[in-house]
Each structure stands twice: as structure tokens, then as C-alpha cells.
GROMACS .gro file of C-alpha atoms in nm:
model
  220
    1MET     CA    1   9.722   3.586  16.306
    2PRO     CA    2   9.366   3.419  16.386
    3GLU     CA    3   9.415   3.231  16.728
    4ILE     CA    4   9.205   2.922  16.777
    5GLU     CA    5   9.005   2.950  17.124
    6TYR     CA    6   9.047   2.682  17.413
    7GLN     CA    7   8.797   2.403  17.518
    8SER     CA    8   8.857   2.147  17.692
    9SER     CA    9   9.010   1.832  17.589
   10ASP     CA   10   9.005   1.461  17.628
   11ASP     CA   11   9.303   1.378  17.873
   12ARG     CA   12   9.313   1.031  17.773
   13LYS     CA   13   9.638   0.861  17.674
   14TYR     CA   14   9.717   0.612  17.409
   15GLU     CA   15  10.034   0.416  17.429
   16ARG     CA   16  10.191   0.188  17.207
   17GLY     CA   17  10.364  -0.099  17.301
   18PRO     CA   18  10.796  -0.058  17.263
   19MET     CA   19  10.784  -0.282  16.958
   20LEU     CA   20  10.503  -0.094  16.784
   21ARG     CA   21  10.640   0.233  16.901
   22LYS     CA   22  10.974   0.135  16.753
   23ILE     CA   23  10.785   0.033  16.396
   24PHE     CA   24  10.553   0.278  16.359
   25GLY     CA   25  10.582   0.575  16.596
   26PRO     CA   26  10.327   0.678  16.797
   27SER     CA   27   9.956   0.658  16.730
   28LYS     CA   28   9.709   0.895  16.528
   29GLU     CA   29   9.544   0.870  16.892
   30GLU     CA   30   9.858   0.978  17.064
   31VAL     CA   31   9.950   1.295  16.844
   32TRP     CA   32   9.608   1.399  16.776
   33ASN     CA   33   9.513   1.405  17.172
   34LEU     CA   34   9.850   1.608  17.242
   35LEU     CA   35   9.752   1.868  16.924
   36ALA     CA   36   9.404   1.868  17.078
   37GLN     CA   37   9.579   2.012  17.452
   38GLN     CA   38   9.835   2.204  17.239
   39ILE     CA   39   9.537   2.446  17.073
   40GLY     CA   40   9.269   2.390  17.330
   41ALA     CA   41   9.052   2.204  17.124
   42GLU     CA   42   8.814   1.878  17.237
   43PHE     CA   43   8.966   1.553  17.120
   44ARG     CA   44   8.717   1.257  17.075
   45ALA     CA   45   8.847   0.871  17.053
   46GLY     CA   46   8.753   0.712  16.789
   47ARG     CA   47   8.621   0.309  16.833
   48ALA     CA   48   8.813   0.013  16.804
   49PHE     CA   49   8.801  -0.063  16.368
   50HIS     CA   50   8.656   0.258  16.350
   51ASN     CA   51   8.775   0.587  16.155
   52ASN     CA   52   8.575   0.823  16.386
   53THR     CA   53   8.892   0.983  16.582
   54ARG     CA   54   8.846   1.371  16.582
   55VAL     CA   55   8.987   1.686  16.686
   56ASP     CA   56   8.745   2.001  16.693
   57ALA     CA   57   8.875   2.340  16.727
   58ARG     CA   58   8.614   2.677  16.808
   59VAL     CA   59   8.786   2.922  16.553
   60GLY     CA   60   8.600   3.253  16.596
   61GLN     CA   61   8.242   3.142  16.502
   62TRP     CA   62   8.348   2.835  16.316
   63ILE     CA   63   8.414   2.451  16.386
   64VAL     CA   64   8.690   2.300  16.287
   65THR     CA   65   8.692   1.933  16.264
   66LEU     CA   66   8.993   1.688  16.204
   67ASP     CA   67   8.940   1.326  16.136
   68THR     CA   68   9.007   1.059  15.872
   69TYR     CA   69   8.809   0.862  15.584
   70THR     CA   70   8.839   0.555  15.393
   71VAL     CA   71   8.773   0.511  15.076
   72SER     CA   72   8.735   0.171  14.868
   73THR     CA   73   8.915   0.125  14.538
   74GLY     CA   74   8.734  -0.240  14.452
   75LYS     CA   75   9.070  -0.418  14.560
   76SER     CA   76   9.216  -0.213  14.866
   77ASN     CA   77   9.097   0.078  15.101
   78VAL     CA   78   9.264   0.442  15.064
   79THR     CA   79   9.249   0.663  15.349
   80PHE     CA   80   9.258   1.049  15.387
   81THR     CA   81   9.307   1.287  15.624
   82ARG     CA   82   9.047   1.583  15.619
   83LEU     CA   83   9.000   1.870  15.796
   84ARG     CA   84   8.646   2.028  15.712
   85ALA     CA   85   8.446   2.357  15.870
   86PRO     CA   86   8.079   2.470  15.752
   87PHE     CA   87   8.087   2.849  15.743
   88VAL     CA   88   7.770   3.123  15.575
   89ASN     CA   89   7.863   3.176  15.228
   90ARG     CA   90   7.765   3.530  15.092
   91ASP     CA   91   7.828   3.512  14.730
   92GLY     CA   92   7.837   3.164  14.646
   93PHE     CA   93   8.226   3.198  14.659
   94ARG     CA   94   8.385   2.851  14.494
   95LEU     CA   95   8.777   2.749  14.536
   96THR     CA   96   8.996   2.482  14.502
   97ILE     CA   97   9.344   2.538  14.560
   98SER     CA   98   9.587   2.184  14.481
   99ARG     CA   99   9.977   2.112  14.460
  100ALA     CA  100  10.092   2.143  14.067
  101ASN     CA  101  10.190   1.819  13.964
  102ILE     CA  102  10.395   1.693  13.648
  103PHE     CA  103  10.068   1.663  13.422
  104SER     CA  104   9.977   2.039  13.498
  105PRO     CA  105  10.164   2.168  13.260
  106ILE     CA  106   9.972   1.983  13.009
  107ALA     CA  107   9.642   2.047  13.136
  108ARG     CA  108   9.681   2.411  13.127
  109THR     CA  109   9.795   2.366  12.725
  110LEU     CA  110   9.494   2.203  12.705
  111GLY     CA  111   9.278   2.491  12.843
  112PHE     CA  112   9.233   2.335  13.167
  113GLN     CA  113   9.069   2.623  13.415
  114ASP     CA  114   9.333   2.744  13.592
  115VAL     CA  115   9.387   3.149  13.753
  116GLN     CA  116   9.697   3.300  13.708
  117ILE     CA  117   9.729   3.522  14.016
  118GLY     CA  118  10.034   3.732  13.951
  119GLU     CA  119  10.297   3.581  14.185
  120PRO     CA  120  10.506   3.359  13.986
  121ASP     CA  121  10.649   3.140  14.257
  122PHE     CA  122  10.275   3.081  14.411
  123ASP     CA  123  10.152   3.012  14.029
  124LYS     CA  124  10.382   2.772  13.967
  125ALA     CA  125  10.314   2.551  14.245
  126PHE     CA  126   9.962   2.567  14.274
  127VAL     CA  127   9.671   2.489  14.050
  128ILE     CA  128   9.371   2.734  14.097
  129LYS     CA  129   8.987   2.629  13.998
  130ASN     CA  130   8.770   2.908  14.058
  131ASN     CA  131   8.413   3.073  13.973
  132ASP     CA  132   8.539   3.443  13.984
  133ASP     CA  133   8.881   3.517  13.908
  134ALA     CA  134   8.854   3.875  14.024
  135ARG     CA  135   8.800   3.759  14.373
  136VAL     CA  136   9.010   3.508  14.413
  137ARG     CA  137   9.281   3.676  14.327
  138THR     CA  138   9.164   3.908  14.595
  139PHE     CA  139   9.154   3.635  14.823
  140LEU     CA  140   9.506   3.538  14.718
  141ALA     CA  141   9.649   3.868  14.766
  142ASP     CA  142   9.785   3.825  15.147
  143PRO     CA  143  10.076   3.693  15.178
  144GLU     CA  144  10.029   3.535  15.482
  145LEU     CA  145   9.775   3.282  15.318
  146ARG     CA  146   9.998   3.207  15.039
  147LYS     CA  147  10.336   3.158  15.312
  148GLN     CA  148  10.064   2.916  15.488
  149LEU     CA  149   9.943   2.770  15.186
  150SER     CA  150  10.352   2.728  15.087
  151LEU     CA  151  10.418   2.539  15.382
  152GLN     CA  152  10.184   2.226  15.296
  153GLN     CA  153  10.335   1.948  15.050
  154LYS     CA  154  10.049   1.763  15.040
  155ILE     CA  155   9.727   1.974  15.000
  156THR     CA  156   9.368   1.997  14.871
  157LEU     CA  157   9.161   2.344  14.989
  158SER     CA  158   8.809   2.387  14.882
  159VAL     CA  159   8.523   2.589  14.939
  160LEU     CA  160   8.267   2.357  14.848
  161ASP     CA  161   7.862   2.326  14.834
  162ASP     CA  162   7.825   2.045  15.102
  163GLU     CA  163   7.905   1.717  15.159
  164GLY     CA  164   7.736   1.597  14.875
  165PHE     CA  165   7.482   1.266  14.832
  166PHE     CA  166   7.667   1.042  15.105
  167GLY     CA  167   7.760   1.316  15.361
  168THR     CA  168   7.612   1.596  15.532
  169ALA     CA  169   7.396   1.863  15.353
  170PHE     CA  170   7.381   2.179  15.439
  171PRO     CA  171   7.107   2.448  15.447
  172GLU     CA  172   7.047   2.697  15.168
  173GLY     CA  173   7.356   2.965  15.182
  174VAL     CA  174   7.605   2.742  15.401
  175ASP     CA  175   7.889   2.518  15.271
  176GLU     CA  176   8.244   2.393  15.366
  177LEU     CA  177   8.571   2.457  15.379
  178LYS     CA  178   8.790   2.180  15.327
  179PHE     CA  179   9.085   2.030  15.329
  180HIS     CA  180   9.210   1.656  15.236
  181ALA     CA  181   9.522   1.489  15.188
  182LEU     CA  182   9.635   1.118  15.107
  183GLY     CA  183   9.792   0.916  15.431
  184VAL     CA  184   9.671   0.977  15.792
  185ILE     CA  185   9.859   1.242  15.914
  186LYS     CA  186  10.048   1.241  16.260
  187ASP     CA  187  10.278   1.537  16.186
  188LEU     CA  188  10.224   1.739  16.488
  189VAL     CA  189  10.375   2.053  16.330
  190ILE     CA  190  10.164   1.983  15.991
  191LEU     CA  191   9.843   1.954  16.172
  192GLN     CA  192   9.902   2.278  16.373
  193GLN     CA  193   9.969   2.445  16.066
  194LEU     CA  194   9.665   2.342  15.888
  195PHE     CA  195   9.414   2.461  16.181
  196GLU     CA  196   9.643   2.759  16.185
  197LEU     CA  197   9.563   2.761  15.778
  198PHE     CA  198   9.198   2.720  15.827
  199ALA     CA  199   9.149   3.020  16.039
  200THR     CA  200   9.359   3.236  15.825
  201THR     CA  201   9.126   3.151  15.528
  202LEU     CA  202   8.792   3.162  15.709
  203ASN     CA  203   8.899   3.510  15.858
  204ARG     CA  204   9.032   3.624  15.509
  205LEU     CA  205   8.711   3.514  15.334
  206CYS     CA  206   8.539   3.712  15.585
  207HIS     CA  207   8.726   4.022  15.496
  208ILE     CA  208   8.695   3.990  15.128
  209GLY     CA  209   8.330   3.960  15.179
  210SER     CA  210   8.268   3.617  15.097
  211ALA     CA  211   8.171   3.481  15.448
  212TYR     CA  212   7.994   3.594  15.745
  213GLU     CA  213   8.096   3.554  16.130
  214ASP     CA  214   7.811   3.400  16.189
  215ASP     CA  215   7.753   3.032  16.315
  216PRO     CA  216   7.661   2.830  16.083
  217LYS     CA  217   7.422   2.611  16.337
  218ILE     CA  218   7.569   2.270  16.137
  219ARG     CA  219   7.787   2.031  16.346
  220LEU     CA  220   7.981   1.776  16.130
   0.00000   0.00000   0.00000
């Protein structure tokens, strides 16, 4: 199992009043600060009424960043939890793995792009889109990686070019590993699992020749 290196973390405490804690449980800041202490990451507190609280953990040459972002639907706002890690992509490999849903069988029948890797339980549970079927089968041949993916009931894990028009633009040859899920994740075990998943995924990308163990020199 790849290890996450230890860095200094902010030791500030975020306490809710007894009534709020009873209703809502610990705040995101409390849980994420504890997470940072446990995995040796850096915790950065956000400003009031902003979604800029974050946790940064070093995994080899990479920095994995945990934060949240909000999307406006016009009538309401929807918040997502995400993890991101820029990395040097050797061959332009693209990948999106997400949980199958009730519409997945219909989409597959209609010819929706979804590669099968030959593991029946995994193939049934996940939808996999990519630009290189042979490479994705090699990538997912690792039982530990499949196990870590299967632990997550809500997951979309992607290798993307960059963050699009409204996000950070990356230089040529640098791409991003990204996870996102609906809602604010405050389950400490799930958050630890996600950082381990990122460590395993980045090292697996190196193993199959799709990533370099180089500092991409991008800070989110």
C-alpha cells in the first residue's frame, strides 16, 4: 500500500455548540482537521461563508487536495466533495469510473461506451469510459485497486485534461486525477479511504506507463 507522507497540519479546533453537534454532528472543519492530523496532511481553514476549507496531502511527488465546490442550478445550490491531483501524463490516457445506476443497462443496450474488464462483479457495479480499452484493463488488473474502488458507494473517478474554462489550466502533458461525489463528506473512514485510493491510483498509473513520478509543478 503506497504511503502518504507526513506534513505539518493546523492545530486549530473547530467546536460546535452542544445542540448543533447533537443535530448535525461534527462540522466539516472538525472532521477534516482531524483527518489531516491522522494522515499527516496540511489543513487550511476556509473563510466564513466560503467553500475554501481544504486538506493537502503529499503522495510521492504529487499533492492530493480535498475540498468542496458548489454548483448553482438556478433555484438552489448543490455542493460536491472532490479530491484532485495534477500529474504528468505520458500518453494522454483518459478514464472515468463511476457507479452503475438503474439507467446503466439501458445505456449499455443503446451502445453507450463502457468497457468490460472481465471481472463480473466489478463490471456489473461500475461504468468505465476510456480512450484505450487494453490499457484500462491493465490498469484495473490490480485487485487492491478494484477493492479500494468497490469500498466507495458514491464515486466518480476521472483522469481529465484540466479543469476546464472556469478552472485551472494545466501545461501540455499535465493532467488531473479527480474524484467527486454529491454532498459534503464528513465520514472520517471514507475520507481516509479516498486518500489511499488516490495514492494507489497514481502509483498504478505509473506502473502501466501512463504517468511519471515527477512533480507536475501545479498547485491547485
